[in-house]
């Protein structure tokens, strides 16, 4: 906010947001800066400029923020997940100063996942802090609450992906009733891990990107009746997985890009799961337009140097 909020006076001088980009309002985030390239494009991480600049190497000229503490790996992952889920601002509008008469629409609604979490929270208790700490020490699991008013948690291994194996997932059975999101991306888990994942009754999101998953054990997920998102990007699944995947009727999003699922297999998935967004091809973002926020920032950096 120090660099990207509404114009304001500081030390007798008027300070404008850098590159014209404001992040202090929902409408401004969707509008973008001087190039009007949106900082966030709901459900499209590749086109979301804000995610791009916080994910760059720290020595890159465009890395943000240029000063102060960078976002942690967990925060970057949370930003990515929020964009993938539709960048829902909930009831937050932010600073309405300068909002144009016609602005990008920000829907204020009861969020579907909030309703789902409320239902799934029934009958379970919040986790004991000692249990969470023990899991982190024992298997490297990062356990994060999904909110202040829910006992549901998200689990990932972002700080130790290379050390996470099937045994680590088995250790999570101690808190299986509370797990609603599980990120195993880039870990060493194999098909054997799904035997334990399938025992998590409140699981809604499962990320298996770039793991050793194949077609072998996907039927183990049949017990996850509320699974709404499954990411198999970069795995070895093939068309043999299609009959198993079509049984997951609760899915809203299914990612099978960079796998061996053929166009025919994709067609079968989309036909059998008409209400599911099936992503089967990696869409590369277009070349940044000259005069965009990135070019403007580079120009200003060059002038400052």
Tab-separated table of C-alpha atoms in Angstrom:
chain	number	residue	atom	x	y	z
A	1	UNK	CA	0.000	0.000	0.000
A	2	UNK	CA	2.980	2.307	0.454
A	3	UNK	CA	3.401	2.436	-3.319
A	4	UNK	CA	-0.040	1.488	-4.618
A	5	UNK	CA	-2.853	3.428	-3.004
A	6	UNK	CA	-4.973	6.446	-3.891
A	7	UNK	CA	-3.150	9.758	-4.486
A	8	UNK	CA	-2.388	11.397	-1.138
A	9	UNK	CA	-0.354	14.190	0.357
A	10	UNK	CA	2.905	13.361	2.104
A	11	UNK	CA	5.380	15.916	3.468
A	12	UNK	CA	3.613	18.638	1.520
A	13	UNK	CA	3.793	16.760	-1.779
A	14	UNK	CA	1.122	14.866	-3.697
A	15	UNK	CA	2.104	11.202	-4.017
A	16	UNK	CA	0.540	9.175	-6.814
A	17	UNK	CA	0.406	5.370	-7.001
A	18	UNK	CA	3.373	3.955	-8.895
A	19	UNK	CA	2.530	3.072	-12.505
A	20	UNK	CA	-0.982	4.273	-11.697
A	21	UNK	CA	-1.670	0.926	-10.046
A	22	UNK	CA	-3.841	0.927	-6.947
A	23	UNK	CA	-4.303	-2.085	-4.698
A	24	UNK	CA	-6.476	-0.410	-2.081
A	25	UNK	CA	-9.804	-1.253	-3.741
A	26	UNK	CA	-11.369	-4.249	-5.447
A	27	UNK	CA	-12.428	-2.224	-8.492
A	28	UNK	CA	-8.885	-0.812	-8.864
A	29	UNK	CA	-7.260	-4.251	-8.714
A	30	UNK	CA	-9.541	-5.459	-11.512
A	31	UNK	CA	-8.943	-2.283	-13.536
A	32	UNK	CA	-5.152	-2.235	-13.326
A	33	UNK	CA	-2.734	0.657	-13.693
A	34	UNK	CA	-1.845	3.093	-16.446
A	35	UNK	CA	-2.048	0.364	-19.085
A	36	UNK	CA	-5.360	-0.894	-17.630
A	37	UNK	CA	-3.834	-4.368	-17.512
A	38	UNK	CA	-5.625	-5.955	-14.569
A	39	UNK	CA	-3.443	-6.772	-11.578
A	40	UNK	CA	-5.635	-9.820	-11.022
A	41	UNK	CA	-7.669	-11.736	-13.609
A	42	UNK	CA	-10.062	-14.105	-11.819
A	43	UNK	CA	-9.303	-17.793	-12.548
A	44	UNK	CA	-6.340	-16.870	-14.785
A	45	UNK	CA	-3.041	-16.868	-12.898
A	46	UNK	CA	-1.021	-16.534	-16.123
A	47	UNK	CA	-2.638	-13.162	-16.881
A	48	UNK	CA	-2.584	-11.895	-13.294
A	49	UNK	CA	0.235	-9.360	-13.237
A	50	UNK	CA	0.278	-9.118	-9.443
A	51	UNK	CA	1.071	-12.824	-9.109
A	52	UNK	CA	3.781	-12.637	-11.755
A	53	UNK	CA	5.806	-9.917	-10.033
A	54	UNK	CA	5.722	-11.496	-6.563
A	55	UNK	CA	6.830	-14.865	-8.015
A	56	UNK	CA	9.942	-13.616	-9.829
A	57	UNK	CA	13.496	-14.282	-8.564
A	58	UNK	CA	14.405	-11.683	-5.951
A	59	UNK	CA	17.227	-10.310	-8.102
A	60	UNK	CA	14.858	-9.565	-10.986
A	61	UNK	CA	14.313	-5.838	-11.611
A	62	UNK	CA	10.570	-6.405	-11.623
A	63	UNK	CA	10.376	-8.368	-8.362
A	64	UNK	CA	7.822	-6.909	-5.946
A	65	UNK	CA	8.059	-5.449	-3.440
A	66	UNK	CA	11.448	-3.929	-4.319
A	67	UNK	CA	12.004	-3.027	-0.653
A	68	UNK	CA	10.888	-4.533	2.619
A	69	UNK	CA	9.804	-8.101	3.305
A	70	UNK	CA	8.832	-10.288	0.373
A	71	UNK	CA	5.771	-12.515	0.470
A	72	UNK	CA	6.472	-15.928	1.986
A	73	UNK	CA	6.048	-19.107	-0.066
A	74	UNK	CA	2.810	-19.761	1.805
A	75	UNK	CA	1.486	-16.291	1.015
A	76	UNK	CA	2.352	-16.618	-2.677
A	77	UNK	CA	0.620	-20.010	-2.743
A	78	UNK	CA	-2.441	-18.513	-1.055
A	79	UNK	CA	-2.561	-15.673	-3.597
A	80	UNK	CA	-2.372	-18.201	-6.441
A	81	UNK	CA	-5.135	-20.334	-4.949
A	82	UNK	CA	-7.358	-17.262	-4.434
A	83	UNK	CA	-6.939	-16.276	-8.092
A	84	UNK	CA	-7.580	-19.838	-9.294
A	85	UNK	CA	-10.774	-19.967	-7.237
A	86	UNK	CA	-12.095	-16.805	-8.876
A	87	UNK	CA	-10.527	-13.940	-6.875
A	88	UNK	CA	-13.608	-13.556	-4.701
A	89	UNK	CA	-13.426	-10.297	-2.711
A	90	UNK	CA	-16.328	-11.302	-0.491
A	91	UNK	CA	-17.853	-8.137	0.980
A	92	UNK	CA	-14.711	-6.022	0.625
A	93	UNK	CA	-14.823	-3.032	-1.735
A	94	UNK	CA	-11.961	-0.930	-0.401
A	95	UNK	CA	-11.376	2.743	-1.141
A	96	UNK	CA	-14.078	4.077	-3.474
A	97	UNK	CA	-12.243	7.359	-4.090
A	98	UNK	CA	-11.647	7.768	-7.829
A	99	UNK	CA	-13.860	4.866	-8.797
A	100	UNK	CA	-15.178	5.424	-12.341
A	101	UNK	CA	-18.904	5.450	-13.018
A	102	UNK	CA	-18.511	2.184	-14.928
A	103	UNK	CA	-16.029	-0.118	-13.202
A	104	UNK	CA	-15.274	-3.800	-13.357
A	105	UNK	CA	-18.066	-5.553	-11.517
A	106	UNK	CA	-17.229	-6.893	-8.077
A	107	UNK	CA	-19.921	-9.277	-6.934
A	108	UNK	CA	-20.861	-9.138	-3.286
A	109	UNK	CA	-22.378	-12.466	-2.406
A	110	UNK	CA	-22.425	-15.281	0.070
A	111	UNK	CA	-19.424	-17.308	-1.016
A	112	UNK	CA	-20.113	-20.892	-2.015
A	113	UNK	CA	-17.070	-22.195	-0.189
A	114	UNK	CA	-18.182	-20.433	3.004
A	115	UNK	CA	-21.477	-22.336	2.877
A	116	UNK	CA	-19.599	-25.562	2.177
A	117	UNK	CA	-17.156	-24.991	5.043
A	118	UNK	CA	-19.998	-24.274	7.421
A	119	UNK	CA	-21.603	-27.607	6.548
A	120	UNK	CA	-18.353	-29.542	6.757
A	121	UNK	CA	-17.478	-27.958	10.103
A	122	UNK	CA	-20.434	-29.519	11.838
A	123	UNK	CA	-19.521	-32.069	14.500
A	124	UNK	CA	-15.739	-31.541	14.626
A	125	UNK	CA	-13.500	-29.666	17.037
A	126	UNK	CA	-10.545	-27.344	16.315
A	127	UNK	CA	-7.148	-29.012	16.367
A	128	UNK	CA	-5.002	-28.866	19.469
A	129	UNK	CA	-1.992	-26.609	18.920
A	130	UNK	CA	0.295	-29.332	20.304
A	131	UNK	CA	-0.927	-31.771	17.656
A	132	UNK	CA	-0.272	-29.251	14.886
A	133	UNK	CA	3.215	-28.494	16.183
A	134	UNK	CA	4.024	-32.202	16.481
A	135	UNK	CA	2.982	-32.825	12.873
A	136	UNK	CA	5.149	-29.976	11.666
A	137	UNK	CA	8.139	-31.327	13.581
A	138	UNK	CA	7.529	-34.960	12.692
A	139	UNK	CA	6.659	-34.786	8.990
A	140	UNK	CA	7.114	-31.143	7.962
A	141	UNK	CA	3.421	-30.517	7.424
A	142	UNK	CA	2.317	-26.873	7.389
A	143	UNK	CA	-1.176	-26.831	8.899
A	144	UNK	CA	-3.113	-23.577	8.427
A	145	UNK	CA	-6.660	-22.815	9.645
A	146	UNK	CA	-9.161	-21.974	6.918
A	147	UNK	CA	-10.594	-19.196	9.045
A	148	UNK	CA	-11.145	-17.989	12.571
A	149	UNK	CA	-14.572	-19.558	12.861
A	150	UNK	CA	-13.951	-22.999	11.372
A	151	UNK	CA	-12.059	-26.076	12.615
A	152	UNK	CA	-11.128	-26.951	9.014
A	153	UNK	CA	-7.504	-26.692	7.928
A	154	UNK	CA	-5.286	-26.599	4.861
A	155	UNK	CA	-2.159	-28.754	4.782
A	156	UNK	CA	0.877	-28.320	2.534
A	157	UNK	CA	4.556	-29.227	2.430
A	158	UNK	CA	5.809	-26.078	0.728
A	159	UNK	CA	8.869	-25.820	2.946
A	160	UNK	CA	9.899	-29.441	2.431
A	161	UNK	CA	8.458	-30.823	-0.792
A	162	UNK	CA	11.471	-33.038	-1.431
A	163	UNK	CA	11.094	-34.802	1.913
A	164	UNK	CA	7.370	-35.549	1.686
A	165	UNK	CA	6.545	-39.161	0.834
A	166	UNK	CA	3.610	-41.537	1.272
A	167	UNK	CA	4.577	-42.036	4.926
A	168	UNK	CA	4.171	-38.315	5.585
A	169	UNK	CA	0.655	-38.428	4.175
A	170	UNK	CA	-0.168	-41.444	6.336
A	171	UNK	CA	0.839	-39.421	9.407
A	172	UNK	CA	-1.876	-36.892	8.508
A	173	UNK	CA	-4.588	-39.442	9.287
A	174	UNK	CA	-4.361	-38.196	12.867
A	175	UNK	CA	-6.116	-34.991	11.736
A	176	UNK	CA	-8.013	-36.379	8.733
A	177	UNK	CA	-11.390	-35.164	10.028
A	178	UNK	CA	-10.209	-31.545	9.859
A	179	UNK	CA	-8.380	-31.505	6.520
A	180	UNK	CA	-10.285	-29.775	3.732
A	181	UNK	CA	-7.414	-28.736	1.439
A	182	UNK	CA	-4.276	-30.777	0.780
A	183	UNK	CA	-1.361	-29.567	-1.347
A	184	UNK	CA	1.080	-32.338	-2.288
A	185	UNK	CA	2.414	-30.628	-5.417
A	186	UNK	CA	6.022	-31.504	-6.367
A	187	UNK	CA	6.412	-33.918	-3.461
A	188	UNK	CA	7.643	-37.519	-3.703
A	189	UNK	CA	4.251	-39.101	-3.086
A	190	UNK	CA	3.148	-42.043	-5.217
A	191	UNK	CA	-0.128	-43.827	-5.892
A	192	UNK	CA	0.151	-45.362	-2.435
A	193	UNK	CA	-0.584	-41.995	-0.816
A	194	UNK	CA	-4.122	-41.955	-2.192
A	195	UNK	CA	-5.053	-44.827	0.122
A	196	UNK	CA	-4.656	-42.354	2.987
A	197	UNK	CA	-6.009	-39.293	1.151
A	198	UNK	CA	-9.205	-41.227	0.431
A	199	UNK	CA	-9.812	-41.449	4.178
A	200	UNK	CA	-10.148	-37.671	4.533
A	201	UNK	CA	-13.956	-37.209	4.531
A	202	UNK	CA	-13.982	-33.397	4.357
A	203	UNK	CA	-11.420	-32.952	1.597
A	204	UNK	CA	-12.494	-30.338	-0.964
A	205	UNK	CA	-9.246	-29.531	-2.802
A	206	UNK	CA	-6.365	-31.811	-3.697
A	207	UNK	CA	-3.235	-30.678	-5.545
A	208	UNK	CA	-1.101	-33.486	-7.008
A	209	UNK	CA	0.828	-31.469	-9.587
A	210	UNK	CA	4.159	-32.910	-10.678
A	211	UNK	CA	3.947	-35.981	-8.457
A	212	UNK	CA	4.360	-39.669	-9.260
A	213	UNK	CA	0.613	-40.223	-9.586
A	214	UNK	CA	-0.624	-42.613	-12.289
A	215	UNK	CA	-4.012	-44.125	-13.125
A	216	UNK	CA	-3.517	-46.907	-10.572
A	217	UNK	CA	-5.164	-45.571	-7.422
A	218	UNK	CA	-7.508	-42.759	-8.412
A	219	UNK	CA	-10.503	-44.844	-7.390
A	220	UNK	CA	-9.319	-44.334	-3.795
A	221	UNK	CA	-10.740	-40.802	-4.011
A	222	UNK	CA	-14.299	-42.119	-4.294
A	223	UNK	CA	-14.766	-41.558	-0.564
A	224	UNK	CA	-14.079	-37.817	-0.914
A	225	UNK	CA	-17.691	-36.857	-1.589
A	226	UNK	CA	-17.088	-33.095	-1.388
A	227	UNK	CA	-13.967	-32.891	-3.574
A	228	UNK	CA	-14.455	-29.816	-5.759
A	229	UNK	CA	-10.954	-29.375	-7.192
A	230	UNK	CA	-8.396	-31.956	-8.340
A	231	UNK	CA	-5.099	-30.921	-9.935
A	232	UNK	CA	-3.240	-33.654	-11.861
A	233	UNK	CA	-1.083	-31.298	-13.938
A	234	UNK	CA	2.216	-32.851	-14.985
A	235	UNK	CA	1.405	-36.370	-13.763
A	236	UNK	CA	1.469	-39.656	-15.702
A	237	UNK	CA	-2.310	-40.167	-15.826
A	238	UNK	CA	-3.705	-41.404	-19.142
A	239	UNK	CA	-7.070	-42.093	-20.742
A	240	UNK	CA	-7.297	-45.104	-18.410
A	241	UNK	CA	-8.026	-42.593	-15.641
A	242	UNK	CA	-11.148	-41.257	-17.349
A	243	UNK	CA	-13.597	-43.943	-16.038
A	244	UNK	CA	-12.339	-43.272	-12.506
A	245	UNK	CA	-12.403	-39.488	-12.757
A	246	UNK	CA	-15.960	-39.338	-14.087
A	247	UNK	CA	-17.117	-40.918	-10.835
A	248	UNK	CA	-16.097	-37.753	-8.959
A	249	UNK	CA	-19.388	-35.956	-9.572
A	250	UNK	CA	-18.691	-33.212	-7.003
A	251	UNK	CA	-15.763	-31.813	-8.998
A	252	UNK	CA	-16.002	-28.212	-10.141
A	253	UNK	CA	-12.430	-28.024	-11.478
A	254	UNK	CA	-10.239	-30.772	-12.925
A	255	UNK	CA	-6.747	-30.054	-14.248
A	256	UNK	CA	-5.175	-32.633	-16.558
A	257	UNK	CA	-2.826	-30.399	-18.549
A	258	UNK	CA	0.594	-31.837	-19.409
A	259	UNK	CA	-0.588	-35.424	-18.904
A	260	UNK	CA	-1.180	-38.317	-21.276
A	261	UNK	CA	-4.926	-37.754	-21.403
A	262	UNK	CA	-5.757	-37.497	-25.101
A	263	UNK	CA	-8.187	-35.084	-26.778
A	264	UNK	CA	-10.647	-37.970	-26.969
A	265	UNK	CA	-10.227	-38.549	-23.249
A	266	UNK	CA	-10.842	-34.861	-22.584
A	267	UNK	CA	-14.005	-34.970	-24.632
A	268	UNK	CA	-15.259	-37.927	-22.599
A	269	UNK	CA	-14.502	-36.143	-19.340
A	270	UNK	CA	-16.352	-33.019	-20.430
A	271	UNK	CA	-19.323	-35.009	-21.630
A	272	UNK	CA	-19.569	-37.021	-18.414
A	273	UNK	CA	-18.895	-34.012	-16.168
A	274	UNK	CA	-20.801	-31.153	-17.856
A	275	UNK	CA	-20.714	-28.946	-14.749
A	276	UNK	CA	-16.971	-29.366	-14.241
A	277	UNK	CA	-14.314	-27.062	-15.680
A	278	UNK	CA	-11.929	-29.556	-17.276
A	279	UNK	CA	-8.602	-27.946	-18.152
A	280	UNK	CA	-6.656	-30.069	-20.585
A	281	UNK	CA	-4.327	-27.738	-22.411
A	282	UNK	CA	-1.876	-25.230	-21.048
A	283	UNK	CA	-2.749	-21.775	-22.351
A	284	UNK	CA	0.333	-19.620	-22.659
A	285	UNK	CA	-0.225	-15.975	-21.826
A	286	UNK	CA	0.229	-13.505	-24.642
A	287	UNK	CA	3.385	-11.414	-25.007
A	288	UNK	CA	3.142	-8.387	-22.671
A	289	UNK	CA	2.002	-5.318	-24.526
A	290	UNK	CA	4.374	-2.379	-24.782
A	291	UNK	CA	3.285	0.455	-22.594
A	292	UNK	CA	1.936	-1.959	-19.975
A	293	UNK	CA	2.479	-1.611	-16.256
A	294	UNK	CA	5.667	-3.669	-16.493
A	295	UNK	CA	7.178	-1.414	-19.177
A	296	UNK	CA	6.213	1.671	-17.214
A	297	UNK	CA	7.857	0.350	-14.063
A	298	UNK	CA	11.018	-0.632	-15.954
A	299	UNK	CA	11.170	2.861	-17.457
A	300	UNK	CA	10.876	4.464	-14.037
A	301	UNK	CA	13.533	2.182	-12.556
A	302	UNK	CA	15.877	3.093	-15.392
A	303	UNK	CA	15.267	6.777	-14.794
A	304	UNK	CA	15.927	6.345	-11.073
A	305	UNK	CA	19.224	4.565	-11.815
